[in-house]
Amino acid sequence: FGYWLGKWGGWSLLVKIGRLFRISEAQLQEVKTEFKNNAARAVFLGRFIALLRIFAGPLAGIAEMPYGKFLLCNSAGALIWAGIMVSLAFFLGQLVPLEQIAAWVAQFSVLALFLIAGAITLPRWLETRKRSFNPGE
């Protein structure tokens, strides 16, 4: 879906999004050219890099990478990525009991929840406090 989105209208959408982030069309054209020159490598390695994984398909479509080549690179990257992840999960499962992994995930989740809550509430609290010390603002 991402490939076809990029191929049939992705460039105009990318230019509009680029304007929101103050990225000129010339800069986007440079990125498109660079991606085109390294498309196979970018799509294959995109499986291993979270943000690139999301954008590799649409960028391949925008760069007019042939669909067969995109499918081959994307599938090969996905198969190798999945094999590595399954192997890591298997070996980690052999080394560490599932209960221990679940405990670590629970601890991390609690920590992440507090960090997210703090990131949301702290700026608001600081702004409120700043206004109370500077009532004219």
PDB file of C-alpha atoms in Angstrom:
ATOM      1  CA  PHE A   1       0.000   0.000   0.000  1.00  0.00           C
ATOM      2  CA  GLY A   2       2.790   2.430   0.912  1.00  0.00           C
ATOM      3  CA  TYR A   3       4.570   1.893  -2.391  1.00  0.00           C
ATOM      4  CA  TRP A   4       1.407   2.658  -4.371  1.00  0.00           C
ATOM      5  CA  LEU A   5       0.603   5.654  -2.188  1.00  0.00           C
ATOM      6  CA  GLY A   6       4.028   7.046  -3.018  1.00  0.00           C
ATOM      7  CA  LYS A   7       3.759   6.198  -6.707  1.00  0.00           C
ATOM      8  CA  TRP A   8       0.278   7.695  -7.251  1.00  0.00           C
ATOM      9  CA  GLY A   9       0.313  11.036  -5.488  1.00  0.00           C
ATOM     10  CA  GLY A  10       2.992  10.755  -2.883  1.00  0.00           C
ATOM     11  CA  TRP A  11       5.161  13.540  -4.274  1.00  0.00           C
ATOM     12  CA  SER A  12       2.517  16.261  -3.916  1.00  0.00           C
ATOM     13  CA  LEU A  13       1.670  15.002  -0.429  1.00  0.00           C
ATOM     14  CA  LEU A  14       5.365  14.948   0.502  1.00  0.00           C
ATOM     15  CA  VAL A  15       5.799  18.532  -0.732  1.00  0.00           C
ATOM     16  CA  LYS A  16       2.807  19.677   1.351  1.00  0.00           C
ATOM     17  CA  ILE A  17       4.135  17.923   4.461  1.00  0.00           C
ATOM     18  CA  GLY A  18       7.596  19.317   3.736  1.00  0.00           C
ATOM     19  CA  ARG A  19       6.214  22.861   3.748  1.00  0.00           C
ATOM     20  CA  LEU A  20       4.820  22.291   7.229  1.00  0.00           C
ATOM     21  CA  PHE A  21       8.359  21.499   8.410  1.00  0.00           C
ATOM     22  CA  ARG A  22       9.948  24.294   6.309  1.00  0.00           C
ATOM     23  CA  ILE A  23      11.597  21.849   3.940  1.00  0.00           C
ATOM     24  CA  SER A  24      11.812  23.254   0.429  1.00  0.00           C
ATOM     25  CA  GLU A  25      10.833  21.331  -2.667  1.00  0.00           C
ATOM     26  CA  ALA A  26      14.471  21.555  -3.809  1.00  0.00           C
ATOM     27  CA  GLN A  27      15.609  19.848  -0.602  1.00  0.00           C
ATOM     28  CA  LEU A  28      12.974  17.152  -1.078  1.00  0.00           C
ATOM     29  CA  GLN A  29      14.140  16.704  -4.671  1.00  0.00           C
ATOM     30  CA  GLU A  30      17.675  16.092  -3.339  1.00  0.00           C
ATOM     31  CA  VAL A  31      16.340  13.455  -0.941  1.00  0.00           C
ATOM     32  CA  LYS A  32      14.368  11.853  -3.771  1.00  0.00           C
ATOM     33  CA  THR A  33      17.472  11.734  -5.987  1.00  0.00           C
ATOM     34  CA  GLU A  34      19.619  10.310  -3.181  1.00  0.00           C
ATOM     35  CA  PHE A  35      16.953   7.716  -2.377  1.00  0.00           C
ATOM     36  CA  LYS A  36      16.684   6.815  -6.067  1.00  0.00           C
ATOM     37  CA  ASN A  37      20.447   6.215  -6.204  1.00  0.00           C
ATOM     38  CA  ASN A  38      20.329   3.941  -3.140  1.00  0.00           C
ATOM     39  CA  ALA A  39      16.761   2.634  -3.353  1.00  0.00           C
ATOM     40  CA  ALA A  40      17.475  -1.102  -3.153  1.00  0.00           C
ATOM     41  CA  ARG A  41      19.792  -0.711  -0.172  1.00  0.00           C
ATOM     42  CA  ALA A  42      17.407   1.707   1.578  1.00  0.00           C
ATOM     43  CA  VAL A  43      14.390  -0.580   1.163  1.00  0.00           C
ATOM     44  CA  PHE A  44      16.321  -3.668   2.298  1.00  0.00           C
ATOM     45  CA  LEU A  45      17.923  -1.965   5.315  1.00  0.00           C
ATOM     46  CA  GLY A  46      14.667  -0.158   6.030  1.00  0.00           C
ATOM     47  CA  ARG A  47      13.358  -3.372   7.545  1.00  0.00           C
ATOM     48  CA  PHE A  48      15.929  -2.984  10.333  1.00  0.00           C
ATOM     49  CA  ILE A  49      15.365   0.721  11.115  1.00  0.00           C
ATOM     50  CA  ALA A  50      12.004   1.653  12.632  1.00  0.00           C
ATOM     51  CA  LEU A  51      11.286   5.003  10.947  1.00  0.00           C
ATOM     52  CA  LEU A  52      12.822   4.012   7.644  1.00  0.00           C
ATOM     53  CA  ARG A  53      10.637   0.874   7.695  1.00  0.00           C
ATOM     54  CA  ILE A  54       7.557   3.112   7.697  1.00  0.00           C
ATOM     55  CA  PHE A  55       8.713   5.428   4.923  1.00  0.00           C
ATOM     56  CA  ALA A  56      10.631   3.028   2.655  1.00  0.00           C
ATOM     57  CA  GLY A  57       7.537   1.972   0.679  1.00  0.00           C
ATOM     58  CA  PRO A  58       6.182   5.438  -0.073  1.00  0.00           C
ATOM     59  CA  LEU A  59       9.682   6.760  -0.815  1.00  0.00           C
ATOM     60  CA  ALA A  60      10.306   3.863  -3.204  1.00  0.00           C
ATOM     61  CA  GLY A  61       7.074   4.721  -5.007  1.00  0.00           C
ATOM     62  CA  ILE A  62       7.948   8.419  -5.151  1.00  0.00           C
ATOM     63  CA  ALA A  63      11.428   7.547  -6.472  1.00  0.00           C
ATOM     64  CA  GLU A  64       9.779   5.383  -9.166  1.00  0.00           C
ATOM     65  CA  MET A  65      11.629   2.244  -8.119  1.00  0.00           C
ATOM     66  CA  PRO A  66      10.325  -0.678 -10.228  1.00  0.00           C
ATOM     67  CA  TYR A  67       7.725  -2.583  -8.209  1.00  0.00           C
ATOM     68  CA  GLY A  68       9.376  -5.981  -8.752  1.00  0.00           C
ATOM     69  CA  LYS A  69      12.676  -4.684  -7.421  1.00  0.00           C
ATOM     70  CA  PHE A  70      10.895  -3.067  -4.450  1.00  0.00           C
ATOM     71  CA  LEU A  71       9.048  -6.299  -3.710  1.00  0.00           C
ATOM     72  CA  LEU A  72      12.257  -8.348  -3.870  1.00  0.00           C
ATOM     73  CA  CYS A  73      14.268  -5.987  -1.617  1.00  0.00           C
ATOM     74  CA  ASN A  74      11.410  -5.481   0.840  1.00  0.00           C
ATOM     75  CA  SER A  75      10.643  -9.209   1.073  1.00  0.00           C
ATOM     76  CA  ALA A  76      14.303 -10.181   1.491  1.00  0.00           C
ATOM     77  CA  GLY A  77      14.755  -7.578   4.219  1.00  0.00           C
ATOM     78  CA  ALA A  78      11.562  -8.681   5.961  1.00  0.00           C
ATOM     79  CA  LEU A  79      12.528 -12.374   5.868  1.00  0.00           C
ATOM     80  CA  ILE A  80      15.989 -11.734   7.271  1.00  0.00           C
ATOM     81  CA  TRP A  81      14.640  -9.306   9.912  1.00  0.00           C
ATOM     82  CA  ALA A  82      11.985 -11.822  10.990  1.00  0.00           C
ATOM     83  CA  GLY A  83      14.557 -14.624  11.138  1.00  0.00           C
ATOM     84  CA  ILE A  84      16.850 -12.545  13.323  1.00  0.00           C
ATOM     85  CA  MET A  85      14.016 -11.483  15.654  1.00  0.00           C
ATOM     86  CA  VAL A  86      12.680 -15.033  16.038  1.00  0.00           C
ATOM     87  CA  SER A  87      16.194 -16.353  16.679  1.00  0.00           C
ATOM     88  CA  LEU A  88      16.883 -13.663  19.276  1.00  0.00           C
ATOM     89  CA  ALA A  89      13.575 -14.377  21.000  1.00  0.00           C
ATOM     90  CA  PHE A  90      14.301 -18.102  21.025  1.00  0.00           C
ATOM     91  CA  PHE A  91      17.818 -17.745  22.444  1.00  0.00           C
ATOM     92  CA  LEU A  92      16.767 -15.105  24.957  1.00  0.00           C
ATOM     93  CA  GLY A  93      13.980 -17.446  26.032  1.00  0.00           C
ATOM     94  CA  GLN A  94      16.555 -20.185  26.586  1.00  0.00           C
ATOM     95  CA  LEU A  95      18.752 -17.923  28.729  1.00  0.00           C
ATOM     96  CA  VAL A  96      16.163 -16.040  30.772  1.00  0.00           C
ATOM     97  CA  PRO A  97      12.932 -17.503  32.188  1.00  0.00           C
ATOM     98  CA  LEU A  98       9.715 -16.059  30.778  1.00  0.00           C
ATOM     99  CA  GLU A  99       8.631 -14.939  34.255  1.00  0.00           C
ATOM    100  CA  GLN A 100      11.780 -12.802  34.563  1.00  0.00           C
ATOM    101  CA  ILE A 101      11.195 -11.229  31.156  1.00  0.00           C
ATOM    102  CA  ALA A 102       7.581 -10.473  32.143  1.00  0.00           C
ATOM    103  CA  ALA A 103       8.787  -8.846  35.377  1.00  0.00           C
ATOM    104  CA  TRP A 104      11.267  -6.675  33.447  1.00  0.00           C
ATOM    105  CA  VAL A 105       8.567  -5.642  30.979  1.00  0.00           C
ATOM    106  CA  ALA A 106       6.227  -4.745  33.859  1.00  0.00           C
ATOM    107  CA  GLN A 107       8.927  -2.662  35.559  1.00  0.00           C
ATOM    108  CA  PHE A 108       9.802  -0.923  32.316  1.00  0.00           C
ATOM    109  CA  SER A 109       6.112  -0.253  31.617  1.00  0.00           C
ATOM    110  CA  VAL A 110       5.649   1.427  34.995  1.00  0.00           C
ATOM    111  CA  LEU A 111       8.768   3.535  34.432  1.00  0.00           C
ATOM    112  CA  ALA A 112       7.616   4.458  30.913  1.00  0.00           C
ATOM    113  CA  LEU A 113       4.166   5.415  32.242  1.00  0.00           C
ATOM    114  CA  PHE A 114       5.703   7.763  34.818  1.00  0.00           C
ATOM    115  CA  LEU A 115       8.044   9.296  32.234  1.00  0.00           C
ATOM    116  CA  ILE A 116       5.195   9.906  29.785  1.00  0.00           C
ATOM    117  CA  ALA A 117       2.961  11.338  32.514  1.00  0.00           C
ATOM    118  CA  GLY A 118       5.811  13.602  33.620  1.00  0.00           C
ATOM    119  CA  ALA A 119       6.521  14.733  30.065  1.00  0.00           C
ATOM    120  CA  ILE A 120       2.863  15.708  29.689  1.00  0.00           C
ATOM    121  CA  THR A 121       2.243  17.312  33.083  1.00  0.00           C
ATOM    122  CA  LEU A 122       5.587  18.962  33.907  1.00  0.00           C
ATOM    123  CA  PRO A 123       5.508  21.576  31.095  1.00  0.00           C
ATOM    124  CA  ARG A 124       1.921  22.489  31.986  1.00  0.00           C
ATOM    125  CA  TRP A 125       2.773  22.767  35.671  1.00  0.00           C
ATOM    126  CA  LEU A 126       5.822  24.926  34.904  1.00  0.00           C
ATOM    127  CA  GLU A 127       3.737  27.192  32.654  1.00  0.00           C
ATOM    128  CA  THR A 128       1.084  27.592  35.373  1.00  0.00           C
ATOM    129  CA  ARG A 129       3.772  28.344  37.929  1.00  0.00           C
ATOM    130  CA  LYS A 130       5.413  30.877  35.609  1.00  0.00           C
ATOM    131  CA  ARG A 131       2.080  32.674  35.143  1.00  0.00           C
ATOM    132  CA  SER A 132       1.497  32.830  38.893  1.00  0.00           C
ATOM    133  CA  PHE A 133       4.875  34.586  39.356  1.00  0.00           C
ATOM    134  CA  ASN A 134       4.344  36.841  36.308  1.00  0.00           C
ATOM    135  CA  PRO A 135       0.611  37.719  36.399  1.00  0.00           C
ATOM    136  CA  GLY A 136       0.966  40.340  33.628  1.00  0.00           C
ATOM    137  CA  GLU A 137       1.815  37.765  30.948  1.00  0.00           C
TER     138      GLU A 137
END
